[in-house]
Coordinates of C-alpha atoms in Angstrom, one line a residue:
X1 CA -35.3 12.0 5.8
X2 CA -33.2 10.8 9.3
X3 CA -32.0 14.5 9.0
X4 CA -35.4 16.1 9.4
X5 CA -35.4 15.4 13.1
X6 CA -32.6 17.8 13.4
X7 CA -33.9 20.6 10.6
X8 CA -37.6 20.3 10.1
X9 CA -40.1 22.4 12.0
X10 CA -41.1 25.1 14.7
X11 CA -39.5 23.1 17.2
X12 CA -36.0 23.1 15.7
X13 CA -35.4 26.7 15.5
X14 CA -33.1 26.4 17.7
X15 CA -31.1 23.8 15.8
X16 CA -31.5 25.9 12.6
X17 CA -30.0 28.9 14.2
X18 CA -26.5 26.7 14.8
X19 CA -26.8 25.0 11.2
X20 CA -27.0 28.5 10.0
X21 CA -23.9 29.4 12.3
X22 CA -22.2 27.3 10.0
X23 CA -22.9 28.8 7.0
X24 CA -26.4 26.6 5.9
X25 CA -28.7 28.2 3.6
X26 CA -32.5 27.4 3.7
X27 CA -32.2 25.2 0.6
X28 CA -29.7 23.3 2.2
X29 CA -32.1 22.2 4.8
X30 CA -34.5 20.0 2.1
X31 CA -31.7 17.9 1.1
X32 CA -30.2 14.4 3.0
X33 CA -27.3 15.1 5.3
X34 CA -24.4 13.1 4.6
X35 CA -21.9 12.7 7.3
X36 CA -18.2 12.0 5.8
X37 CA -16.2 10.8 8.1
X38 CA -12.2 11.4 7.6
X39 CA -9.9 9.7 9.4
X40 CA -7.2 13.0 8.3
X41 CA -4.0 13.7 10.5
X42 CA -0.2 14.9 10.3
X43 CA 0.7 11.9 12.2
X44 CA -0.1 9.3 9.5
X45 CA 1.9 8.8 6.1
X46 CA -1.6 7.1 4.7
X47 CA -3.7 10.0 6.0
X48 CA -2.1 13.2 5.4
X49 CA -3.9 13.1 2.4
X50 CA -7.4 12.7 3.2
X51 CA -8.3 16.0 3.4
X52 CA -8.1 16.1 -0.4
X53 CA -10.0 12.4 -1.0
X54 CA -12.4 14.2 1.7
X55 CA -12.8 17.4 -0.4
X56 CA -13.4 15.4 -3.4
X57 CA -15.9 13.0 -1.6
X58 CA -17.9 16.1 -0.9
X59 CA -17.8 17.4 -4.4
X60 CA -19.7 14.7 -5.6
X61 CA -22.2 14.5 -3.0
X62 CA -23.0 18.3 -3.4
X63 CA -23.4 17.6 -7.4
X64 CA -25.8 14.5 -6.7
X65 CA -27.8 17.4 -4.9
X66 CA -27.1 16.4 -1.0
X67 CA -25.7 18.3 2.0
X68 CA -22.1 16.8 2.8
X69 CA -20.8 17.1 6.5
X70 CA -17.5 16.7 7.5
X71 CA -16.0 15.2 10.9
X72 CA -13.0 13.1 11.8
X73 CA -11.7 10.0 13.8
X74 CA -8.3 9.0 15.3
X75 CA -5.7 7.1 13.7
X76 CA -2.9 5.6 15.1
X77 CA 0.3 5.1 12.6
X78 CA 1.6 1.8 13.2
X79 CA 4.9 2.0 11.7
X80 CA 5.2 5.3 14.4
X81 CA 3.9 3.2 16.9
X82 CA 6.1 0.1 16.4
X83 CA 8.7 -1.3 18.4
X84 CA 8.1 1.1 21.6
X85 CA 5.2 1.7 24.1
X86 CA 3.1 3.5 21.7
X87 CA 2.0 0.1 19.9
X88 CA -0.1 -0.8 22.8
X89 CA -2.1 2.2 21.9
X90 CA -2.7 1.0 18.4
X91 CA -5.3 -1.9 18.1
X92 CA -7.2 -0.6 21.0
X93 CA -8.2 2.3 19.1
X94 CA -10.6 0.1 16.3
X95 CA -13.1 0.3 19.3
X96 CA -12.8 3.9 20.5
X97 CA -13.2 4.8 16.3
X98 CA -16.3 2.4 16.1
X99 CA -17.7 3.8 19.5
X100 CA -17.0 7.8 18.7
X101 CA -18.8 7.4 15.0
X102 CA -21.7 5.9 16.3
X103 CA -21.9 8.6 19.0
X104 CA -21.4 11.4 16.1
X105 CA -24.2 9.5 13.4
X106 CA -26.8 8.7 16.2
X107 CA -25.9 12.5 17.9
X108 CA -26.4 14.6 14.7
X109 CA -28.8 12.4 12.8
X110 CA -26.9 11.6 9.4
X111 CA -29.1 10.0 7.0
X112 CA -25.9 8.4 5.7
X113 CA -22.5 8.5 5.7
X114 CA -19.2 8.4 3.8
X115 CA -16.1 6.6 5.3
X116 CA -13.0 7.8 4.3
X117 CA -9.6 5.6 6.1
X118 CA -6.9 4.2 5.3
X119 CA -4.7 2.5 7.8
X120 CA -4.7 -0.6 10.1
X121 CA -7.4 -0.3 12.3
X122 CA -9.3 2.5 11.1
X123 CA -10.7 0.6 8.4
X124 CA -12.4 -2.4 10.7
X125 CA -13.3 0.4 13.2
X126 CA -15.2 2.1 10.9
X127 CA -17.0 -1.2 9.2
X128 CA -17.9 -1.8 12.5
X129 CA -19.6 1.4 12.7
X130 CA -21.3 0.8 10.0
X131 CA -22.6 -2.4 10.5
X132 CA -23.7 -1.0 14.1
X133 CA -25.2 1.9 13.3
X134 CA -26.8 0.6 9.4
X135 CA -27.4 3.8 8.0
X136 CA -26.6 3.8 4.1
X137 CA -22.6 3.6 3.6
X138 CA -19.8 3.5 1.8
X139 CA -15.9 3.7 1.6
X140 CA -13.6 4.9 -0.3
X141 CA -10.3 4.9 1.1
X142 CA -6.6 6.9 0.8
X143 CA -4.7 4.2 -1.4
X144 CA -1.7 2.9 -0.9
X145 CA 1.6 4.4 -1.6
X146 CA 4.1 4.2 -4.0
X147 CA 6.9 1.6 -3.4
X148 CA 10.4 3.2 -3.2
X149 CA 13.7 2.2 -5.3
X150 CA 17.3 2.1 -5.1
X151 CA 19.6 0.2 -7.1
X152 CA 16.5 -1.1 -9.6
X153 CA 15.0 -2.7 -6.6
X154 CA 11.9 -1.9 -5.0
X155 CA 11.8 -0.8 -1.7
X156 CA 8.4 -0.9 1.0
X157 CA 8.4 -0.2 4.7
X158 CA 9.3 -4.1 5.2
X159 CA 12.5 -3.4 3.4
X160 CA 13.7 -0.7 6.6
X161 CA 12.8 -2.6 9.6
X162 CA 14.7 -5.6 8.0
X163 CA 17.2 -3.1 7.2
X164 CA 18.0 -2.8 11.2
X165 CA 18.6 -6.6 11.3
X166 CA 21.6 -6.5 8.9
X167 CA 23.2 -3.6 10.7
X168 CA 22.7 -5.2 13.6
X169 CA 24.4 -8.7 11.3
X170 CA 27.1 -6.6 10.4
X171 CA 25.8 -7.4 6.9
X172 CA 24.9 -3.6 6.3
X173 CA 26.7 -0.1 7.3
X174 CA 24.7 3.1 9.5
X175 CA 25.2 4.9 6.1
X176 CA 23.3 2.2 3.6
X177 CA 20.6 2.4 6.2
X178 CA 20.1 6.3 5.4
X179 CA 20.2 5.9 2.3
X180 CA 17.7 3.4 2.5
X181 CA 15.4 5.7 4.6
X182 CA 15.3 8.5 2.1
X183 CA 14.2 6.0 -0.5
X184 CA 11.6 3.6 0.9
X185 CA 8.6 5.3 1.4
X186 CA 8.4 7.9 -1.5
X187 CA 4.5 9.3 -1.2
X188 CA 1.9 9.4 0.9
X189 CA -1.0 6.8 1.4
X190 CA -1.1 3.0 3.1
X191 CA 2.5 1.8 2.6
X192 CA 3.1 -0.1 -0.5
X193 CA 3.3 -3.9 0.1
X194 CA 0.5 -6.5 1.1
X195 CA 1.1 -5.3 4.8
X196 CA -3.0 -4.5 6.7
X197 CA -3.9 -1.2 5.6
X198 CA -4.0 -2.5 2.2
X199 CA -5.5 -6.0 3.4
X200 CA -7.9 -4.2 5.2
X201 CA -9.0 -2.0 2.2
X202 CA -8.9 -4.6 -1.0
X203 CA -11.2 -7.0 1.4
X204 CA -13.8 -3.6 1.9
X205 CA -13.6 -3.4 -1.7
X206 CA -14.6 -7.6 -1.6
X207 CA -16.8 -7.2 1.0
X208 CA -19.1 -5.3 -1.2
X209 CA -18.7 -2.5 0.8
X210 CA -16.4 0.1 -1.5
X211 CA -16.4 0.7 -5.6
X212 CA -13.7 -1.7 -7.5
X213 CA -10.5 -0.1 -7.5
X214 CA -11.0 1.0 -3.1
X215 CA -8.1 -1.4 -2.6
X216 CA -5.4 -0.6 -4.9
X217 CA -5.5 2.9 -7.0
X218 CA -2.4 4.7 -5.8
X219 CA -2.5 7.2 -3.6
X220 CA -1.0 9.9 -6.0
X221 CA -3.1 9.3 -8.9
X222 CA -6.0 11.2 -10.5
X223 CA -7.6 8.0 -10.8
X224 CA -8.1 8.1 -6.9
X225 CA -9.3 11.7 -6.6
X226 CA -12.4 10.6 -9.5
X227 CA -13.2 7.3 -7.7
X228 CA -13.8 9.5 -4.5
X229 CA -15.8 11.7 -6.5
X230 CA -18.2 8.6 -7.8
X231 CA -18.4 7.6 -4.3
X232 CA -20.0 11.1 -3.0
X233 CA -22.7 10.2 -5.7
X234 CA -22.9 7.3 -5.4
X235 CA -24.0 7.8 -1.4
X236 CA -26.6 9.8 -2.5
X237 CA -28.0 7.1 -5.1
X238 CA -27.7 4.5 -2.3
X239 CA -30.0 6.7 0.3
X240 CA -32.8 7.5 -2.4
X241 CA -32.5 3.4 -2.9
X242 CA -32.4 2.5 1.2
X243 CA -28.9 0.0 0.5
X244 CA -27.9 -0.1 3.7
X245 CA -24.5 -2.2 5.7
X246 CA -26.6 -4.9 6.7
X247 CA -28.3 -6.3 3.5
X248 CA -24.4 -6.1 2.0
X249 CA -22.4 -8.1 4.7
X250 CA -24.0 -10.7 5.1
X251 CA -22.6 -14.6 6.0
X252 CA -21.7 -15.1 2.0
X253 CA -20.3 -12.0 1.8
X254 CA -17.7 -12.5 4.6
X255 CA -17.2 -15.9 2.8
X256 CA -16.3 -14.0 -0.6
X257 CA -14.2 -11.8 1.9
X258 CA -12.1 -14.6 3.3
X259 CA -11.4 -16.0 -0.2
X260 CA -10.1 -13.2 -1.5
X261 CA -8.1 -12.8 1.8
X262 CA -6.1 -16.3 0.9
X263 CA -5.3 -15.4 -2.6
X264 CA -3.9 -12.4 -1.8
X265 CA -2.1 -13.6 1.2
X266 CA -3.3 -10.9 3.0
X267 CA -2.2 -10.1 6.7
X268 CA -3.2 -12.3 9.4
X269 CA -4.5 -8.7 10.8
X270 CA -7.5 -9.9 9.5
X271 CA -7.7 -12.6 11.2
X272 CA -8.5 -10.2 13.8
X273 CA -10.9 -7.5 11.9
X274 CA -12.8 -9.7 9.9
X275 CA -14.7 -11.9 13.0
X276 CA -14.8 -8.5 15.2
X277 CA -16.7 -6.9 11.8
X278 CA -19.1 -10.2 11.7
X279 CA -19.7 -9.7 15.2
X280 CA -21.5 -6.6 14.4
X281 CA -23.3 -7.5 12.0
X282 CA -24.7 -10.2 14.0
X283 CA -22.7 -13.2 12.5
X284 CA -19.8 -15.2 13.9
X285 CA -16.4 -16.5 11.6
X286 CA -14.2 -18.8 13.5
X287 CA -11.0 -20.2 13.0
X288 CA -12.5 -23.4 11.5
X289 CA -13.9 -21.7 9.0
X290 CA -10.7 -19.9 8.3
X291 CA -8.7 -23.5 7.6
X292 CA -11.8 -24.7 5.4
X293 CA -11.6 -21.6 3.3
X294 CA -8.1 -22.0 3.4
X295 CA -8.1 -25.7 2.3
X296 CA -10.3 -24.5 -1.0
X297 CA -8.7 -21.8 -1.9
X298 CA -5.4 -20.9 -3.9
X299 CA -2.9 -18.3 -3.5
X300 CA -2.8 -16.5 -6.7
X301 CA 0.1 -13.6 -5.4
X302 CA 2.9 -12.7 -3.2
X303 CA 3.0 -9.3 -2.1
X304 CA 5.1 -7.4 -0.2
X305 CA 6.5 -9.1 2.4
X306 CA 6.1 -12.5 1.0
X307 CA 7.4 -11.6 -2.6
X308 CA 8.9 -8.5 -4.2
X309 CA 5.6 -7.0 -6.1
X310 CA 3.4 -3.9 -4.5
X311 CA -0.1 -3.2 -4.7
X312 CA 0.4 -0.8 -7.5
X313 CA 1.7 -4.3 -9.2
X314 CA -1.5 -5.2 -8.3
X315 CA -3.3 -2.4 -9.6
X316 CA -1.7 -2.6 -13.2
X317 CA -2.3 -5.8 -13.3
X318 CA -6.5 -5.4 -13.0
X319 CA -7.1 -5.4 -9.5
X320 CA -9.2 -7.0 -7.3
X321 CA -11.9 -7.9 -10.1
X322 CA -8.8 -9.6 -12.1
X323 CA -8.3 -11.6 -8.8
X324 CA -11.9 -12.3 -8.3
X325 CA -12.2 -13.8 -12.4
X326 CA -9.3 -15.9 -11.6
X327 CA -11.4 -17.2 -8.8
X328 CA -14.8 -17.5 -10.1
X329 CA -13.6 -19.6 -12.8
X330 CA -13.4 -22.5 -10.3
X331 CA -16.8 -21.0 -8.8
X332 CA -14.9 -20.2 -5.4
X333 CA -16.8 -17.0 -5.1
X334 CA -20.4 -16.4 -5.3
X335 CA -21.0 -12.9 -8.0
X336 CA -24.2 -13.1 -7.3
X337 CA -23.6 -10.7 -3.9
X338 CA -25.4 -7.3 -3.7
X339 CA -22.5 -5.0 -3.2
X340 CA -22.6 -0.8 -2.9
X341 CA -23.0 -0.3 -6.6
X342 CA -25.0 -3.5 -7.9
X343 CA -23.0 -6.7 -7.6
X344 CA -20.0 -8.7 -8.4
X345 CA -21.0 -10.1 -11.3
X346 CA -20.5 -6.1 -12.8
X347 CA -16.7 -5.7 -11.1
X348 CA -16.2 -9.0 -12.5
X349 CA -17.5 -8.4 -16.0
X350 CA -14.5 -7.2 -18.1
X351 CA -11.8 -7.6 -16.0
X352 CA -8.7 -9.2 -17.2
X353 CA -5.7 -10.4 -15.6
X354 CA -3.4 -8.5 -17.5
X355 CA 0.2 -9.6 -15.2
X356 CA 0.1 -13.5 -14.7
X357 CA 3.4 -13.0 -13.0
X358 CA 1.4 -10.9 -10.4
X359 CA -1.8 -12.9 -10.2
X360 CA -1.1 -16.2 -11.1
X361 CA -4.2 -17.9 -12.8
X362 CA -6.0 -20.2 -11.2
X363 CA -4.9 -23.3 -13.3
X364 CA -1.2 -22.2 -12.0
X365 CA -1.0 -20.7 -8.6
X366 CA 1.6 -20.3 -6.0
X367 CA 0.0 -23.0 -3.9
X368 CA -3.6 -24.7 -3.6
X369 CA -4.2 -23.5 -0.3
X370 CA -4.9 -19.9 1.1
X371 CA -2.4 -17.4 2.1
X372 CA -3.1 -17.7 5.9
X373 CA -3.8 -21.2 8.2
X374 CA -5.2 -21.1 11.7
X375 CA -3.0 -23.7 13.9
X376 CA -4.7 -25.4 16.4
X377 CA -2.6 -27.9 19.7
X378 CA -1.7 -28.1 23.3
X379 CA -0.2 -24.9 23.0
X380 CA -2.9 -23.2 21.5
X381 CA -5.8 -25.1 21.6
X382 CA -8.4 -22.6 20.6
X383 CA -6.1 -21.4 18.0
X384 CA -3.4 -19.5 16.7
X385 CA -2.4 -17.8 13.0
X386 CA 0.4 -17.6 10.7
X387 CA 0.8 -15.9 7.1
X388 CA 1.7 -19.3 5.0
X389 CA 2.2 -17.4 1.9
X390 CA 5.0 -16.1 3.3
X391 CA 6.9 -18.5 5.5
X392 CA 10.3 -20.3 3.5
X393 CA 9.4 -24.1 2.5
X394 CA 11.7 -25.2 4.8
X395 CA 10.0 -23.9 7.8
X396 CA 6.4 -25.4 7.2
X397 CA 7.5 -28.1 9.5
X398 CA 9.2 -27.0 12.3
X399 CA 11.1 -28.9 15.8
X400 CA 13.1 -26.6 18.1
X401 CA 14.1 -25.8 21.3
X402 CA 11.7 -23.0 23.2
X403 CA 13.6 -19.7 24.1
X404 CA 11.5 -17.5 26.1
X405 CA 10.4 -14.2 27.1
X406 CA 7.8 -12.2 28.8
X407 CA 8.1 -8.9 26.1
X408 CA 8.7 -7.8 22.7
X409 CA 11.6 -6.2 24.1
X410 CA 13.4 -8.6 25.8
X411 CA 13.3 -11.0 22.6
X412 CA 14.2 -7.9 20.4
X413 CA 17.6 -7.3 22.6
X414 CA 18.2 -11.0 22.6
X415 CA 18.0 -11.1 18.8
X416 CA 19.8 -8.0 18.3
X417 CA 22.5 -9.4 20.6
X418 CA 23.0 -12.9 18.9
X419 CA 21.9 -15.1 21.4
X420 CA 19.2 -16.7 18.9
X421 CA 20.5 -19.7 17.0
X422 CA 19.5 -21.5 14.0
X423 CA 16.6 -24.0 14.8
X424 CA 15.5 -22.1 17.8
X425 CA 11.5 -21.3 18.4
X426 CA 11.3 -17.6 19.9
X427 CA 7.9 -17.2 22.6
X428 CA 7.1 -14.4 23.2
X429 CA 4.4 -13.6 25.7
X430 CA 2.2 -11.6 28.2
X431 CA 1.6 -9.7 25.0
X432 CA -1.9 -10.8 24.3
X433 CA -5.2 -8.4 24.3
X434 CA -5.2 -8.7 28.0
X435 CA -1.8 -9.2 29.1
X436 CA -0.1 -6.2 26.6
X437 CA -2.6 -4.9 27.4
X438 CA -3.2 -4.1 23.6
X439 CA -1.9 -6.8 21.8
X440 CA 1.1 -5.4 20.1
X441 CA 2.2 -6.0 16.5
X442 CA 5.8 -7.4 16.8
X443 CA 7.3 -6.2 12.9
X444 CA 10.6 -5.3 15.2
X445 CA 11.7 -9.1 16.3
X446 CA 10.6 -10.7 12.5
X447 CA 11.8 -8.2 10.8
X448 CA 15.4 -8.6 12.9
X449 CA 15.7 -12.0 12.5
X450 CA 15.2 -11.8 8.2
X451 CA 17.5 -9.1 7.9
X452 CA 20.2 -11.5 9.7
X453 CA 19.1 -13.9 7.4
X454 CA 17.4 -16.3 10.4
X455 CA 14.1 -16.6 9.2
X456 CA 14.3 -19.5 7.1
X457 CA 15.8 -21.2 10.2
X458 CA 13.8 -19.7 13.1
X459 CA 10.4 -19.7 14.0
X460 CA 8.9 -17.2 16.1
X461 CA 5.3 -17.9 18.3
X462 CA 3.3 -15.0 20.4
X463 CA 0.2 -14.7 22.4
X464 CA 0.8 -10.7 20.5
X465 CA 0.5 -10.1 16.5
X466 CA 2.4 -9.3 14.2
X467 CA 2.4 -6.7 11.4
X468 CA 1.4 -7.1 8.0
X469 CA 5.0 -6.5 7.2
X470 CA 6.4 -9.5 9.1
X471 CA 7.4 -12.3 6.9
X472 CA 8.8 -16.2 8.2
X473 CA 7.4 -18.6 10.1
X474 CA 5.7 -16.2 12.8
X475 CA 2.8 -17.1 14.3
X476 CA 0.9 -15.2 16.6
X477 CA -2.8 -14.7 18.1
X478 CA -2.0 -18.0 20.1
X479 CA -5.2 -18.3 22.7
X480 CA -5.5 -18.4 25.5
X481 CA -2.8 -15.9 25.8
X482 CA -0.4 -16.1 28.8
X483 CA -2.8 -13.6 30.9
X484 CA -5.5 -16.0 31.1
X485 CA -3.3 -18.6 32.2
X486 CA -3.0 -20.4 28.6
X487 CA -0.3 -22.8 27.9
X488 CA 2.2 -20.7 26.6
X489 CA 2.6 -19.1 30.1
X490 CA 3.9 -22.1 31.3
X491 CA 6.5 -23.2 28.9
X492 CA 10.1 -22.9 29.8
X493 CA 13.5 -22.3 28.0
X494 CA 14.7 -25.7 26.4
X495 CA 10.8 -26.6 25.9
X496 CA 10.8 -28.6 22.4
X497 CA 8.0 -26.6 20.5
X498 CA 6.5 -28.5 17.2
X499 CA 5.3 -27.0 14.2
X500 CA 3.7 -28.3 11.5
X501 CA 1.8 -25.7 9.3
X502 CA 1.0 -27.9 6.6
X503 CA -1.5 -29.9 9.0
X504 CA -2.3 -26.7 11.3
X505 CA -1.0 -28.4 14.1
X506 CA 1.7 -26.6 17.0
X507 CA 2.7 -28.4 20.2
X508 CA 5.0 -28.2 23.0
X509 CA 6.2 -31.7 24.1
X510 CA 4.6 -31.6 27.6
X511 CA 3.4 -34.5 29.3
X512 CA -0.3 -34.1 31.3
X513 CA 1.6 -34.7 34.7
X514 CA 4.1 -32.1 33.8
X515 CA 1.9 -29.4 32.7
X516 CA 0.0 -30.0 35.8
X517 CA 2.8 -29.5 38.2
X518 CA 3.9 -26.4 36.3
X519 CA 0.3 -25.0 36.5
X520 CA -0.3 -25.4 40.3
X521 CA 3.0 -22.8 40.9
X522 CA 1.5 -20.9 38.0
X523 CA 1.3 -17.2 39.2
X524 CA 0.7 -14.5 36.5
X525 CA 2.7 -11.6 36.1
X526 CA 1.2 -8.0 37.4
X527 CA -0.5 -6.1 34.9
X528 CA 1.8 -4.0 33.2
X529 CA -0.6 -1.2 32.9
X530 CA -2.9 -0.2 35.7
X531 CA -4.7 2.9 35.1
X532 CA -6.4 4.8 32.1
X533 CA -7.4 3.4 29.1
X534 CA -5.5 0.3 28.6
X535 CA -6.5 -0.8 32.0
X536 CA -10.0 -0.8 31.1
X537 CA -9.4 -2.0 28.0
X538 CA -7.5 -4.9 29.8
X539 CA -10.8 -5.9 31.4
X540 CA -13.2 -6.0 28.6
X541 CA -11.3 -7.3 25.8
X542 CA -12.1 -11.0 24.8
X543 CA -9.4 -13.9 23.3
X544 CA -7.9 -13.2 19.9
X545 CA -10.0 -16.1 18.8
X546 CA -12.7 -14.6 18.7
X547 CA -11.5 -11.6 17.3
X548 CA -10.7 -9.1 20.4
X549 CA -14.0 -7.5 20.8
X550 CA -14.9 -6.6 23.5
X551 CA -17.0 -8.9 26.2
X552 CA -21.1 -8.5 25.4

């Protein structure tokens, strides 16, 4: 065992004498060590429960007659974070988590481990751990929560940031909008629509990497607590067998992963997380790819934000192995894949799409083309990314006049204030990776311009992200960002933008000799951040295109 290093013989005394300081008996120092890493914290609606999912974990690796080890990561709660300096704070992170796990697995000699997230960008932090460090692993994550109600309608986290739009409209009073807040987020775990937590954990569970139901069990439910049981024994049957990260993500499996990503319309988050996972594990998705999986691959459901069902929808109505049938009947996914617990061919045996009004069989989708489109032009020529699924017909194909700013903030005020019209195209940049620093999500200005009831009428393009949550024709991760002197640092207010989402294309109708003249007074603007973490950060970080990793 890995473990032996740190327990066996005369020369680890020493180390003995600490594990023993713990509480370790001599029997306990036969048996594998399995590090289960919780990503548990007060701060985070989806993890102040996984001390319990934790506990559970460890139950089942103590019965399967291994030695579990508790430790935890950071988590930052984007809905917390949103809307204010803390959201710069919130991507940056995924590297820090991947970076302290491999410290703590190579540090203490783990001879596998048990990850244990929920949120945003703990999940692809700690799949790039595991790729990195390729000890055996698994997930198993908190679940998402319950989706509120009021009035017989459901309510998700989507519902209150919206919310502050029609207040803001006039179309809603201070006292609705507390009434609203009592009701919308009713449990703990990942909140309750399509947003990235849940993205984030149903494509783990496609990935191979998690047991079928990691994706969608509510957090509440029994159900959960017993699949995170299975999952402590089921680490220890994966060690005595050697499955390890590496022989489970491989180039087919990402493939699988991106097809389920379109027909859930999942959050262009992952647009993000998927390539920077790849990376580690030595393989490389690009934003062609992304259209070509697009092109073959239909949406089958609209969840939160793009339609009104939630993941427990989902849930009840089979899953992701009722997704994946619908799929493999037009052989779109390859079942064939190793996967934690055998392969996809045994999620996929049995399941049954038992809500066609959630997952729309194949013969009958929502579209014939994925959930998310990569949009390539002048403005963004190495690419940029927009949720399809859940931008209004209308706004497919898009022609407006460029209103501009150089912040989150200044196009929040300026949408709260009314000076965005119908047909307008809102830029907002120097919010990149580099330029943020941090690339902030941007669930504040989308989320303001539905609940004034402008999104079917207003597009919205950043060199930023934008949250699972965000609905309408927002597209962001458009690269180069402003900070490396892309395009979209040098277009001006009254700047006709095109968008055509349809044919992945976006423009700004610039001739050469113009966007010459504007590039030679081109100066950038001073970093917004200059010392600590985010500076650094600042300097490493890569385009959004290829996934924000950090520079090799």
């Amino acid at each position: 065992m890995k473990s032996d290093i740190v327990k066996k013989g005369i020369a680890r005394a020493g180390h003995r004498s600490l594990f023993k300081a713990m509480g370790f008996v001599e029997e306990e120092f036969d048996r594998p060590l399995i590090g289960v890493v919780s990503a548990k914290s007060e701060i985070v609606p989806g993890h102040i429960h996984l001390d319990t999912i934790a506990k559970y974990v460890c139950d089942g690796v103590r019965l399967a007659g291994a030695v579990p080890v508790q430790f935890p990561v950071i988590g930052v709660c984007d809905g917390i974070a949103m809307g204010h300096e803390g959201m710069r704070y919130s991507l940056v992170t995924r590297e820090l988590i991947a970076d302290s796990i491999e410290c703590m697995a190579r540090a203490h000699a783990f001879d596998a481990l048990v990850f244990v997230p929920n949120c945003d960008k703990i999940v692809p932090g700690m799949l790039m751990a595991a790729a990195r460090i390729n000890i055996p692993a698994v997930f198993v994550s908190g679940g998402p929560m319950l989706p509120g109600k009021r009035n017989g309608k459901p309510l998700t986290l989507t519902t209150m940031f919206e919310a502050v739009g029609a207040v803001g409209a006039g179309k809603m009073d201070e006292a609705e909008l507390s009434e609203l807040e009592d009701a919308a987020c009713p449990t703990c775990g990942s909140c309750a629509g399509m947003f990235t937590a849940n993205s984030m954990n149903c494509v783990t569970e496609g990935l191979g990497m998690a047991l079928p139901g990691n994706g969608t069990i509510p957090a509440v439910m029994a159900e959960r607590l017993r699949l995170a049981k299975k999952t402590g024994f089921l680490i220890v049957d994966m060690l005595k067998k050697d499955i390890r990260p590496l022989s489970i993500m491989t180039e087919k499996a990402f493939l699988n992963a991106l097809t389920l990503d379109m027909a859930l319309g999942c959050s262009t988050n992952t647009a993000l997380h998927l390539p920077a996972v790849a990376h580690e594990a030595g393989i490389k998705l690009d934003m062609e790819l992304l259209n070509r999986v697009s092109e073959k691959t239909p949406n089958l459901c609209k969840l939160a934000p793009a339609g009104p069902d939630a993941v427990i929808d989902l849930h009840e109505a089979g899953g992701i192995p009722a997704v994946y049938a619908e799929l493999a009947k037009q052989n779109l996914i390859d079942l064939s894949l190793p996967t934690v617990y055998g392969t996809l061919k045994d999620a996929v045996s049995g399941a049954v799409n038992k809500n066609p009004s959630v997952i729309k069989p194949i013969e009958n989708p929502y579209s014939k083309t994925g959930g998310l489109a990569a949009l390539k032009g002048n403005i963004a020529p190495d690419g940029s990314v927009v949720k399809r699924s859940a931008v209004a017909p209308s706004m497919l194909k898009h022609e407006g006049p460029a209103r501009v700013f150089d912040s989150e903030d200044d196009a929040f005020d300026a949408i709260m204030g009314g000076k965005i019209k119908p047909g307008d195209v809102i830029v907002i940049r120097y919010e990149g990776p580099k330029g943020g620093p941090g690339m902030k999500e941007m669930l504040g200005p989308t989320a303001a311009l539905a609940g004034m009831g402008l999104d079917d009428t207003v597009a919205l393009i950043t060199d930023g992200r934008f949250s699972g949550a965000s609905r309408g024709a927002s597209i962001g991760h458009v690269s180069p960002e402003a900070a490396e002197g892309g395009l979209i640092g040098l277009v001006q207010d009254g700047d006709i933008i095109s968008i055509d989402i349809e044919n992945y294309a976006i423009n700004v109708t610039l001739d050469d000799d113009e966007i010459a003249k504007r590039r030679a007074s081109w100066k950038p603007l001073p970093p917004k951040v200059t010392s600590g973490y985010l500076a650094r950060y600042s300097k490493q970080v890569t385009s959004a295109a290829a996934g924000a990793i950090f520079k090799d």
